Coordinates of C-alpha atoms and ligand atoms in Angstrom, one line a residue:
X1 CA 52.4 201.5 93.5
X2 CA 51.3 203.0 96.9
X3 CA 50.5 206.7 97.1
X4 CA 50.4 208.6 100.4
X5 CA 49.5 212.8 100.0
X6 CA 51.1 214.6 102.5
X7 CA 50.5 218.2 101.2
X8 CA 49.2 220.3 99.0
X9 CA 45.8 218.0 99.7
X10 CA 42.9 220.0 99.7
X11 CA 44.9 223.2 100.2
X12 CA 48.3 224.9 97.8
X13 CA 51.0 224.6 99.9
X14 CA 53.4 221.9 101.6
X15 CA 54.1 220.3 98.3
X16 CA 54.6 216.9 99.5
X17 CA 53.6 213.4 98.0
X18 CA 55.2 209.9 99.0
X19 CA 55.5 207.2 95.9
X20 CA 56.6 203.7 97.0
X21 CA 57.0 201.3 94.4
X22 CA 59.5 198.5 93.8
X23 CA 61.0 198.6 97.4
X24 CA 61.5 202.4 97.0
X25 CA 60.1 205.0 98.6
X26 CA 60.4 208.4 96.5
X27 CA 59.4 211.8 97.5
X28 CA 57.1 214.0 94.8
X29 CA 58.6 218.1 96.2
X30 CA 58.9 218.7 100.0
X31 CA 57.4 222.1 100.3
X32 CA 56.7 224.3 103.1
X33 CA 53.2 224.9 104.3
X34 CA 52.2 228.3 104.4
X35 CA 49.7 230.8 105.8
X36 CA 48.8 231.1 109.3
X37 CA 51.4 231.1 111.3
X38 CA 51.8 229.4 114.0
X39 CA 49.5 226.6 112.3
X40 CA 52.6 226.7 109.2
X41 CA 55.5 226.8 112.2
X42 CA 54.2 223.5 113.6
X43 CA 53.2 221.8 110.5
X44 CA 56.9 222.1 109.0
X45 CA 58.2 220.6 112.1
X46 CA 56.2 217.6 111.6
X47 CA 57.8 215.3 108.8
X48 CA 55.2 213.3 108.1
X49 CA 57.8 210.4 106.8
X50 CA 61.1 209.5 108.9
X51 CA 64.1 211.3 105.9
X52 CA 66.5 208.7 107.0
X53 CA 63.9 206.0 104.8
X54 CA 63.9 208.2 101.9
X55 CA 65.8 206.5 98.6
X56 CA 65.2 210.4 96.3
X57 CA 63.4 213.2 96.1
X58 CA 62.1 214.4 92.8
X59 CA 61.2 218.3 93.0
X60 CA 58.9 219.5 90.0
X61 CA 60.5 223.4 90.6
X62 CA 61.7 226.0 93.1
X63 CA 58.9 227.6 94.5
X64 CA 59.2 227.2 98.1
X65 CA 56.1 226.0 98.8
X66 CA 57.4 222.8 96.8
X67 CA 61.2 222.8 97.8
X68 CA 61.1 224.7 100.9
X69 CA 61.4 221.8 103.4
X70 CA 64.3 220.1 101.8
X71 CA 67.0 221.1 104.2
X72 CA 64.5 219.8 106.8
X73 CA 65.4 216.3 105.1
X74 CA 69.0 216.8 105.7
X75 CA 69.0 217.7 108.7
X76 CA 66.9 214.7 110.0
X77 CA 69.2 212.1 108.1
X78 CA 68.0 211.9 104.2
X79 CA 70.9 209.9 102.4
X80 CA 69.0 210.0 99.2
X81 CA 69.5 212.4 95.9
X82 CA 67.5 215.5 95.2
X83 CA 66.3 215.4 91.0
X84 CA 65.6 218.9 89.6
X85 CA 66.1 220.3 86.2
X86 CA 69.3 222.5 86.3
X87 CA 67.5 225.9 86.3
X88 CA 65.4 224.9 89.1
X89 CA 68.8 223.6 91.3
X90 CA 70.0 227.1 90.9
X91 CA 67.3 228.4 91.9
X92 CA 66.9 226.6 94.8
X93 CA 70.5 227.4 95.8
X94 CA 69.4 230.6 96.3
X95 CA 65.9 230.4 97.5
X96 CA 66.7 227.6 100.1
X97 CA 69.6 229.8 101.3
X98 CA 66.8 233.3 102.0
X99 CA 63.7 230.7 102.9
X100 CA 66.7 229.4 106.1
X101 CA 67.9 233.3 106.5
X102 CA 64.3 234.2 106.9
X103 CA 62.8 230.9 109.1
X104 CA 66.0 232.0 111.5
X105 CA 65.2 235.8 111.5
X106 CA 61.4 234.8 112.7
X107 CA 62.8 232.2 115.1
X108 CA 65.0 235.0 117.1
X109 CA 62.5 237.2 116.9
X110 CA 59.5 234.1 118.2
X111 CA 62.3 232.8 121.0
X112 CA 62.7 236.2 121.7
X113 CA 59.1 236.1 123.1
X114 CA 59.6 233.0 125.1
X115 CA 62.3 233.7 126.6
X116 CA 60.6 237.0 128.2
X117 CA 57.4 234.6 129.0
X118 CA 59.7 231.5 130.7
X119 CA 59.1 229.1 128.5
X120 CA 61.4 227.0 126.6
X121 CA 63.1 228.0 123.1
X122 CA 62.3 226.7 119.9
X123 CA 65.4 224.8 117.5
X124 CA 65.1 226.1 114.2
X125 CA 63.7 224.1 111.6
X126 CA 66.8 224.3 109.6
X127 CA 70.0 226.5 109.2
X128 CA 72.4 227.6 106.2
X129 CA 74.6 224.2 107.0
X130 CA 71.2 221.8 106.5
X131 CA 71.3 224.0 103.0
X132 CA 74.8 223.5 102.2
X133 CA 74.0 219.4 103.2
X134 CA 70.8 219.2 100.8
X135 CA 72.5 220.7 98.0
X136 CA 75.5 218.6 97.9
X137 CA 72.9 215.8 97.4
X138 CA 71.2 217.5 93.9
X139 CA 71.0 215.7 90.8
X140 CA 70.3 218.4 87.6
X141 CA 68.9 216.9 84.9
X142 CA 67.3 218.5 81.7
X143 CA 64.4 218.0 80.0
X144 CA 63.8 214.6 78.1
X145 CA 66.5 212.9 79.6
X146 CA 65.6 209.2 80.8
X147 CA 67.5 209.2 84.8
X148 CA 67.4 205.4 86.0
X149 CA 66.2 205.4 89.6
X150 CA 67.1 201.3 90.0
X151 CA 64.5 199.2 90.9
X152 CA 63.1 199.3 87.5
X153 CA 61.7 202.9 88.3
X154 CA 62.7 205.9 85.7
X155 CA 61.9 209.2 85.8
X156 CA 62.0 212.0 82.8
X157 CA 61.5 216.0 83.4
X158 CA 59.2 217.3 80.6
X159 CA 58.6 220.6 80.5
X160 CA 55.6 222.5 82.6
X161 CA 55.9 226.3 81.6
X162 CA 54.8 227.9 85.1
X163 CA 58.8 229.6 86.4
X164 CA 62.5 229.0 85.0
X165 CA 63.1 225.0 85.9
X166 CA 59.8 224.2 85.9
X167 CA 59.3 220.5 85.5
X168 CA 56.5 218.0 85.0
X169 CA 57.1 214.5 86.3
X170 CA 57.2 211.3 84.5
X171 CA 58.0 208.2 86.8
X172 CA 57.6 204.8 85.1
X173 CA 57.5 201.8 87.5
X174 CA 58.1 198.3 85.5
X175 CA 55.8 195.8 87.2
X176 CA 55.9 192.0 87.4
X177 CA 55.5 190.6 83.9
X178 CA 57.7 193.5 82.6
X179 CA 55.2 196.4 81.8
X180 CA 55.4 199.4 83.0
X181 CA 52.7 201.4 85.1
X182 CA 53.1 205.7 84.3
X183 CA 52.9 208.1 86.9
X184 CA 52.8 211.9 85.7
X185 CA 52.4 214.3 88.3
X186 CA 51.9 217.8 87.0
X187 CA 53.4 220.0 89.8
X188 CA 52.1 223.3 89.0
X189 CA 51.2 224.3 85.7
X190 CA 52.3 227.3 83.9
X191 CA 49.2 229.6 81.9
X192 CA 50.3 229.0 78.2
X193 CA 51.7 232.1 75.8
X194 CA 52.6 233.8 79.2
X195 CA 56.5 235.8 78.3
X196 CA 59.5 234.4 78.5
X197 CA 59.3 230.5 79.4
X198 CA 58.0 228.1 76.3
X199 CA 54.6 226.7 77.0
X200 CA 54.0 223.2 78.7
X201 CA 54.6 220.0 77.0
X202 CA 52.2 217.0 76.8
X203 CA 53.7 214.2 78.0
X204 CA 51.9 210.8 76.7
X205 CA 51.1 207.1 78.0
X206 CA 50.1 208.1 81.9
X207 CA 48.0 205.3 83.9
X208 CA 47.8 207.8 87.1
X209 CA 47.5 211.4 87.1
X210 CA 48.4 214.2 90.3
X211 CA 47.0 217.1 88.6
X212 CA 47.2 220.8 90.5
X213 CA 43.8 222.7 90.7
X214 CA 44.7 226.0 92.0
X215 CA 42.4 227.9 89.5
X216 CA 40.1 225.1 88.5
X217 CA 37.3 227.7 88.8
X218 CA 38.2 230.1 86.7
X219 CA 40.2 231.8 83.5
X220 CA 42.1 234.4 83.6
X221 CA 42.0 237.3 81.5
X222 CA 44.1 237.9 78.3
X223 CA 47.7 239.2 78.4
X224 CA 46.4 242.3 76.0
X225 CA 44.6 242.8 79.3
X226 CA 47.2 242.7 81.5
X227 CA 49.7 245.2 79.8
X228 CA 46.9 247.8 79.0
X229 CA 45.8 247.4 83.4
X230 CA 49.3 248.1 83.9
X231 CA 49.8 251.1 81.7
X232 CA 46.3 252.4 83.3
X233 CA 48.0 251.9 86.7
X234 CA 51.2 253.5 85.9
X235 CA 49.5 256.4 84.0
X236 CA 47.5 256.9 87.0
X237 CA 50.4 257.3 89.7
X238 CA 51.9 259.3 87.6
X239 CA 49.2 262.0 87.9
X240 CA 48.7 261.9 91.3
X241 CA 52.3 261.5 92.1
X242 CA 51.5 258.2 94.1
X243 CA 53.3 254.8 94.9
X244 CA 52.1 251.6 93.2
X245 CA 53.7 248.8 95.1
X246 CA 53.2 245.7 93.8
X247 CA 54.2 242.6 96.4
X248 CA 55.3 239.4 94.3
X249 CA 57.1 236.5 95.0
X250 CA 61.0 237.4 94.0
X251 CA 61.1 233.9 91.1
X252 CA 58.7 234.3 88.7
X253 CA 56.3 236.8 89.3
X254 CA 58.4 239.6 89.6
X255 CA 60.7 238.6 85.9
X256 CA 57.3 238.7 84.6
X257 CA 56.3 242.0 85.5
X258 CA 60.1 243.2 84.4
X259 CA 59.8 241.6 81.0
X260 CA 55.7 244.0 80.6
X261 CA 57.2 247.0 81.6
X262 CA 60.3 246.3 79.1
X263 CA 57.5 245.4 76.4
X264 CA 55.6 248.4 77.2
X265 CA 58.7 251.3 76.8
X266 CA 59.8 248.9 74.0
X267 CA 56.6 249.4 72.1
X268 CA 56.3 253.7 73.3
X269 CA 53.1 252.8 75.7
X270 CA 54.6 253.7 78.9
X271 CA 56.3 256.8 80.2
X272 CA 59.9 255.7 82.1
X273 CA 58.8 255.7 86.1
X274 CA 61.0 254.4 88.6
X275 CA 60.5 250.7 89.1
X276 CA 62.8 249.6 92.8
X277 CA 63.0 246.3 93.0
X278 CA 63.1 245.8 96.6
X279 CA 64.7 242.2 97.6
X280 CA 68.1 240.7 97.3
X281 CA 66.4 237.4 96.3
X282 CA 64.7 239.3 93.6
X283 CA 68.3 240.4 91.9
X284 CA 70.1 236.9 92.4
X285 CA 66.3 235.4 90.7
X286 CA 66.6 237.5 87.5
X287 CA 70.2 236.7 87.4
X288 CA 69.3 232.8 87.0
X289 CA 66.6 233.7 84.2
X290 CA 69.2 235.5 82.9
X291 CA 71.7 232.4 82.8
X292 CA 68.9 229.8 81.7
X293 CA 68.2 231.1 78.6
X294 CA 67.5 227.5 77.6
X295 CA 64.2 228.3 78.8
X296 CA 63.0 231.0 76.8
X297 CA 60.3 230.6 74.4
X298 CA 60.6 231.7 70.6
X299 CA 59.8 236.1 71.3
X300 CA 62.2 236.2 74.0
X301 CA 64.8 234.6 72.2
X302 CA 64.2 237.0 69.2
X303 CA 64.1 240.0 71.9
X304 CA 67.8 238.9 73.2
X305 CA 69.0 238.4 69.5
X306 CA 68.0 242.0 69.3
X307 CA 70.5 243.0 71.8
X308 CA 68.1 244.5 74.3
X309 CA 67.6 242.4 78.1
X310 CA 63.6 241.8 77.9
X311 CA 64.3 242.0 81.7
X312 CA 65.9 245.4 82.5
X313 CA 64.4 249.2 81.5
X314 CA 65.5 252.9 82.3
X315 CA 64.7 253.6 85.4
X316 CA 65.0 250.1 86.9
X317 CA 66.7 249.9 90.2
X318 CA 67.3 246.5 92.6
X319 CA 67.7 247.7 96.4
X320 CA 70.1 245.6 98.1
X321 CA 70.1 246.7 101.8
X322 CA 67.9 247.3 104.5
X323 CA 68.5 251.0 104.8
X324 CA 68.2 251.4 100.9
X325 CA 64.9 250.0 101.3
X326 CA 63.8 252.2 104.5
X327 CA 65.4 255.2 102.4
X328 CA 62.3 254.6 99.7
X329 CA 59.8 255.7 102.6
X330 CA 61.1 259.1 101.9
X331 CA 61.5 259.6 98.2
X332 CA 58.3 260.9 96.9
X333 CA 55.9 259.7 93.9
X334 CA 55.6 258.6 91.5
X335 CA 57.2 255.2 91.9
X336 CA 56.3 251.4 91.8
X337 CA 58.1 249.4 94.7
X338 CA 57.8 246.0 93.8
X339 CA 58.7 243.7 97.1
X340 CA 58.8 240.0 98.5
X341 CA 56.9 238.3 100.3
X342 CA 54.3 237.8 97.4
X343 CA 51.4 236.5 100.0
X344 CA 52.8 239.9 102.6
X345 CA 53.8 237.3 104.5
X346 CA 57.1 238.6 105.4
X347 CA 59.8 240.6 103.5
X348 CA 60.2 244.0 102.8
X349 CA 56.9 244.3 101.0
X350 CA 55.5 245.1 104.8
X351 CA 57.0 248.1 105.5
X352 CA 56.3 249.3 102.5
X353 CA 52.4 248.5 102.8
X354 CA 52.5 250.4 106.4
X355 CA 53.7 253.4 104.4
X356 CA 51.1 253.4 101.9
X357 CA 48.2 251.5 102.6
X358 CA 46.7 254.8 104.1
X359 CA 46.6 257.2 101.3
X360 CA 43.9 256.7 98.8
X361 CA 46.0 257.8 96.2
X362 CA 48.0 254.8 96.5
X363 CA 47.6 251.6 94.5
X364 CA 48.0 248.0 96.0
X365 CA 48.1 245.3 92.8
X366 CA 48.0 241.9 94.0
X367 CA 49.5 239.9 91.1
X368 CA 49.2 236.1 92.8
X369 CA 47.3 233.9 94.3
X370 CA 46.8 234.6 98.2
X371 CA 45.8 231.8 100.4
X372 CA 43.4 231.7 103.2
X373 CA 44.9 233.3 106.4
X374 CA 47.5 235.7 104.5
X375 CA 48.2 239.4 105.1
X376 CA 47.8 239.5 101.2
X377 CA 43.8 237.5 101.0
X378 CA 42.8 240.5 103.6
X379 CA 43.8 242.9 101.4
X380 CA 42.1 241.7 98.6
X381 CA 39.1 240.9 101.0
X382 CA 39.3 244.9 102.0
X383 CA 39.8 244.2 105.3
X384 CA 40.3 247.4 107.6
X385 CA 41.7 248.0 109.5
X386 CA 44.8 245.6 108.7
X387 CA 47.2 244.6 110.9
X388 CA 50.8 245.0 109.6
X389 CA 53.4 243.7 111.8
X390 CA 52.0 244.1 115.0
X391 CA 50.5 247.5 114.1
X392 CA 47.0 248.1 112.8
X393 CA 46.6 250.5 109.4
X394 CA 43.3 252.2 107.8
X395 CA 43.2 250.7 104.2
X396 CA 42.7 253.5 102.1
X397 CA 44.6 252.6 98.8
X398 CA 42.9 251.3 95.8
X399 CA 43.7 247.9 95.6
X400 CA 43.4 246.1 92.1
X401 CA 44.1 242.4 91.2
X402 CA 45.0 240.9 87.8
X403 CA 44.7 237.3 88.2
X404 CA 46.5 236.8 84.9
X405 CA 50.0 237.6 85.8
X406 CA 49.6 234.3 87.7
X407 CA 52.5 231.9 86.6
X408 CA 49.7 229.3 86.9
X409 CA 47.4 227.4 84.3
X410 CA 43.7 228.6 84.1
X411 CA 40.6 226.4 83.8
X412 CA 40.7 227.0 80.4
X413 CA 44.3 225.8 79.9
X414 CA 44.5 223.0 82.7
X415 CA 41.6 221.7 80.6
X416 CA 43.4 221.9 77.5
X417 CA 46.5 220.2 79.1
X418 CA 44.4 217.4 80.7
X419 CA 42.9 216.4 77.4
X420 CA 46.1 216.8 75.4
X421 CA 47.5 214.2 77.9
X422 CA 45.0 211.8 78.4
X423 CA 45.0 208.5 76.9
X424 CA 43.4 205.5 77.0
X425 CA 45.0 203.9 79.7
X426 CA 44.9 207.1 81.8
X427 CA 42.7 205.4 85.2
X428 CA 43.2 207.4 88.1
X429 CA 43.5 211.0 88.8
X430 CA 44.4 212.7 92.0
X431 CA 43.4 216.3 91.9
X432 CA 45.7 218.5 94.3
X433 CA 47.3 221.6 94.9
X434 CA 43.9 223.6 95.5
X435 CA 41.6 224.9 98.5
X436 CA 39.2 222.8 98.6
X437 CA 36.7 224.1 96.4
X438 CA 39.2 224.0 94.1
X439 CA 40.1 220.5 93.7
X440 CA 36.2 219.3 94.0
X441 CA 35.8 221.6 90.9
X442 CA 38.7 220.0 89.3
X443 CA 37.4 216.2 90.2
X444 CA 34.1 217.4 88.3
X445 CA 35.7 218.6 84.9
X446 CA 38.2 215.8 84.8
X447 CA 34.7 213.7 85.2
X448 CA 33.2 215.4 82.0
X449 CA 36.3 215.7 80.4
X450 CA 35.9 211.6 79.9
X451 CA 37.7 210.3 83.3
X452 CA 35.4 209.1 86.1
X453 CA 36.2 208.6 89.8
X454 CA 38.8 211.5 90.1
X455 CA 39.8 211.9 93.8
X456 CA 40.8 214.9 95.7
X457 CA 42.9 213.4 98.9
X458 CA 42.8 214.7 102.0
X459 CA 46.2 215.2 103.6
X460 CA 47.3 211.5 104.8
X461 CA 44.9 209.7 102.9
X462 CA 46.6 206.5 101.4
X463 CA 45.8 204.7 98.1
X464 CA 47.3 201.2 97.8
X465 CA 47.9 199.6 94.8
X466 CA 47.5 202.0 92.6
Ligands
ZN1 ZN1 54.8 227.2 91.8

């Protein structure tokens, strides 16, 4: 088995790994990079491997720095199929769709530039027919199920509990003499007894190991935590009459802060405030969790069973248009906006942060991870003043983090994963998926935790026979 790491090596996005074994040559995600710019524009026009040679794809889940690049296949000749769990190929239907609506929107607005400057226009990296072509080519399958690749390769989906779909990969190759050599590749791990999706399975038997490292440095706090931060935060605007905007990413993140404000006027901790969910993507998002209840763990189930939707509240609104959401720059506080892009990349969440990043009465909460190079690290960095499309803003607003609304694994709970899947024949480990502090701290505790000679590859590095 040959490995080559194309993304997501020493840095979180660009999910992108190349397994060839057998005579086949099988892509691990095909994400977009992300971050700055114009460094992200260029990267996600370089395929690092030619589509058209591709035999599959096999995409862990729908975050689109894992599945974002996809169309980019199809439109440069991939033949091959696409394997997802069926929760994640809904998702993706949508999410591909907005990730082309959005790359498109920038383009104009790039080409725009050029044109005015003389110089030639850029082709888009992919439009909605490149979508249509690369989910034509998706394969669902659930959880457990064993899919024959051919070439003596197989491939199972075992649950990873970090969004709806969310798989860990299994890939067994059969080698020359008849047994086979295990490949598990963790994609991104959920942060176990997090609401709604069932915590992460232990798949057994691996010989090689791609394990993400994104918090390999720390633990998060507890979810008692969490709902009690919230409560303080929403107590708070509600005294001064202030705006709490929240930007998360619209799969996910923003379900999971849904389902704590549902707990919290469930359980008589939390004064009805007007919650506006502000992105289309956001809507069509919670109406997949709402279809793949499949996923749920055990107290959602029970909370459904009740009768009540652990995802809606009073006082819950999803804005669908553009002027809907410039009309919230007038309604007063107390309200939380809750917005896309989850990094302030892009989306909505922008003009909101314009309106509000001034007033010291305001609260910022940063609920994700924010790479290097992203609107939403300077704001957890303080920066001020902070540019905001194009424009440059005081920061005055309080801004908080909690770390544990993160749909990813801690320290604590990638450590408990690694041991509860390591075995004796478990060799080599590739730690990935982390900056790359990260993935050196992750090479050391996979080192203590009884496997020596982790790696963390750099992006292109090759490992032959592996
Ligand atoms: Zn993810």
């Amino acid at each position: 088995m040959k490995l080559t790491f194309l993304g997501a090596a020493q840095t979180t996005t660009g999910s992108m790994h190349l397994v060839e074994a057998n005579g086949q040559r099988i892509l691990l995600d095909c994400g977009l990079f992300q971050g700055n710019r114009k460094e992200a524009f260029e990267k996600n026009r370089q395929m690092p491997v030619d589509p058209a040679t591709l035999d599959a794809v096999v995409l862990s889940h729908a975050h689109i720095d894992h599945s974002g690049n996809l169309p980019t296949l199809a439109r440069h000749g991939f033949r091959g199929k696409v394997y997802c769990t069926p929760a994640t190929g809904d998702l993706c239907d949508i999410m591909l769709r907005d990730s082309a609506f959005l790359q498109m929107r920038d383009l104009e607005y790039v080409n725009k530039k050029r044109a005015s400057q003389g110089k030639n226009l850029f082709e888009p990296l992919y439009e909605q027919e490149d979508v249509d072509k690369i989910m034509s080519r998706f394969e669902p399958e659930p959880l457990k199920r064993l899919v024959d690749l051919g070439n003596g390769i197989s491939l199972v989906f075992h649950n990873a509990g970090h969004i709806l779909g969310s798989a860990l990969v299994q890939l067994d190759v059969k080698q020359p003499g008849g047994r086979s050599r295990r490949l598990l590749f963790s994609g991104d791990l959920g942060q176990p007894d997090q609401p709604i999706l069932r915590d992460y399975d232990y798949p057994q038997g691996a010989d090689v190991l791609l394990i993400e490292s994104t918090y390999a440095d720390r633990d998060h706090p507890s979810e008692e935590d969490v709902k009690g931060r919230l409560k303080g935060f929403i107590d708070d605007i509600q005294q001064q009459k202030s705006k709490l905007v929240i930007p998360a990413f619209s799969v996910g993140r923003t379900q999971r802060i849904l389902y704590t404000f549902n707990r919290l006027i469930e359980e008589g901790r939390m004064h009805p405030v007007p919650v506006y969910v502000d992105s289309p993507l956001s809507l069509k998002a919670t109406q997949v969790y709402a279809k793949h209840r499949e996923c749920y763990d055990e107290e959602a189930s029970d909370i459904l069973r009740q009768g009540i939707d652990p995802m809606r509240f009073p006082g819950l609104k999803f804005i669908e248009t553009p002027d809907q959401s410039k009309a919230l720059n007038d309604l007063p506080g107390p309200m939380v906006i809750i917005a896309a892009s989850g990094m302030c990349e892009g989306g909505r969440v922008l003009h909101h942060l314009q309106r509000t990043v001034g007033d010291p009465r305001n609260i910022i909460l940063i609920v994700g991870f924010q790479a290097e190079n992203t609107l939403g690290r300077r704001i957890v960095d303080r920066t001020s003043p902070l540019k905001i499309l194009g424009d440059e803003f005081e920061l005055n607003a309080r801004v908080h983090t909690i770390n544990a609304l993160s749909a990813h694994a801690d320290r604590k709970a990638l450590m408990r994963w690694f041991d509860g899947i390591k075995g004796d024949n478990l060799q080599r480990v590739f730690a990935i998926h982390g900056e790359p502090d990260k993935v050196n701290a992750m090479t050391g505790l996979i080192a203590q935790h009884g496997v020596a000679n982790a790696v963390a590859p750099v992006p292109g590095q090759i490992f032959e026979n592996v």
